[in-house]
């Protein structure tokens, strides 16, 4: 144990998306791998865009993924409060300390004045920056103005001709000339801090050892490194995580499909599959095994294997990872997870033991046909939507029926089952066997027509499983109507015989 303390510090201004979930996950994995602490801090200083709804969603999404935090928002800890709007006094204390030490200054420039200046700079093709007008107001004079109630921000007094240096585990050694950093605002007149300032103060006060966050913050880090220096305190270790792009190499966005975690949950991806897939976005395990549960990922995780090349979000691969986890998932759990999708489609409204058993049969038959669970209702539609007319419309079915003896097979099969009340597996097998003997037909010439007889389709899950589902389903009281096997075969024969 080496006292690793990392944090995930989202701004509650929107739903968690793939990018920030990956950041949360890597912090979690790193903390767990090192026996450290994972902290959740809410960065809500953007008062206009922060919403309680997003905070609640954040908590729900993190819990769903199992990214439980050891300390922070809602959980508490020794370094709270963990919500930035409750820490304003702390930021003020540090800002004043910088002012007193000549490392920051009050700026009285009016908004309009600054905007006009910015426009002029832009028109000249320059990068807009603060002119430094208030930089040299003597501190006593400035303090008097503030005491009199004049509105002021506090800006960092960035030293001239100074080399800012910091190390990043992923992106390496970084050196930036201080001329690249503006005299940025640290504290606004209403006492709220700007992101960079609050972040430094909190990371320091919360004893954060490693800052793992998205690459988009790499450009903020020189300013943060400078603030640490000007406060005379040591910065944490930085590790920026590469951008996530879509398969076309462009930054991942709505254009590429679902990007927020809630969308993936609603589609029926398993949380362990999301964790597994997201862990591979910019990190790779030392061995070849890519399908892992969270404990395995934790044990293999290290920042040394985090790559700085952009990660590609590939839905096909996510689907494969999800299918692998679906195969391993507990059946009772999957039953619970698919219930809402069936209810939504009106397949049943209430659940009893028969419905649960029916769903188990459905999952046994159709689970390997889906990428994620919400697809299951459409996939098993053939159980409810039986259309015997399909045999004169579907080209593949017509091909099967054009084969010699196909009709005889269906006829024979019907004769074997028509007096059987419940076609269980044994009965079904016996019926098929006696058709085989009687007609001297086997293999696909036997099974394809039987499939057509039962489903009016040319393909689908194993026919024994379909028989099981249909027979059981036709006797479930709470279920939408399912036509039993013998009635299906009879209808197919009726169409066949015109
Ligand atoms: N609130 C910032 C964000 O959501 C946090 C950045 C950081 O981790 O320093 O992007």
Coordinates of N, CA and C and ligand atoms in Angstrom, one line a residue, residues 7-11 20 23 41 43 195 199 203 211-214 216-217 224, ligand 1:
X7 N -8.9 10.9 -7.7 CA -10.3 11.4 -7.6 C -10.9 11.4 -9.0
X8 N -12.2 11.3 -9.1 CA -13.0 11.6 -10.3 C -13.8 12.8 -9.9
X9 N -13.7 13.9 -10.8 CA -14.2 15.2 -10.4 C -15.1 15.7 -11.5
X10 N -16.3 15.1 -11.7 CA -17.1 15.5 -12.8 C -17.9 16.8 -12.5
X11 N -18.2 17.5 -13.6 CA -19.1 18.7 -13.4 C -20.5 18.2 -13.8
X20 N -16.0 10.5 -20.0 CA -15.7 10.7 -18.5 C -16.0 9.4 -17.7
X23 N -12.7 7.9 -17.7 CA -11.8 8.5 -16.7 C -12.1 8.0 -15.3
X41 N -15.5 13.9 -6.3 CA -15.7 15.3 -6.0 C -16.6 15.9 -7.0
X43 N -17.7 19.0 -9.1 CA -17.2 20.3 -9.5 C -18.4 21.1 -10.1
X195 N -12.3 26.9 -12.7 CA -12.0 25.5 -12.7 C -10.5 25.2 -12.2
X199 N -9.5 23.3 -8.8 CA -9.0 22.0 -9.0 C -7.7 21.8 -8.2
X203 N -7.3 19.4 -5.1 CA -6.4 18.3 -5.2 C -5.3 18.3 -4.1
X211 N -3.4 12.6 -10.6 CA -4.5 13.2 -11.4 C -4.6 12.5 -12.7
X212 N -5.7 11.6 -12.8 CA -5.9 10.9 -14.1 C -7.2 11.6 -14.7
X213 N -7.0 12.2 -15.8 CA -8.2 12.8 -16.5 C -8.0 12.9 -18.0
X214 N -9.0 13.3 -18.7 CA -9.0 13.3 -20.1 C -7.9 14.2 -20.7
X216 N -8.1 16.4 -22.9 CA -8.6 17.7 -23.1 C -8.1 18.7 -22.0
X217 N -7.7 18.1 -20.9 CA -7.2 18.9 -19.8 C -5.7 19.1 -19.8
X224 N -2.1 25.0 -14.0 CA -2.3 24.4 -12.7 C -0.9 24.1 -12.1
Ligands
LIG1 N1 -14.7 19.0 -13.7 C1 -13.7 18.7 -14.7 C2 -14.3 17.9 -15.8 O1 -15.4 17.4 -15.6 C3 -12.6 17.9 -14.0 C4 -11.3 17.9 -14.7 C5 -10.2 17.3 -13.8 O2 -10.3 16.1 -13.5 O3 -9.3 18.0 -13.3 O4 -13.8 17.8 -16.9

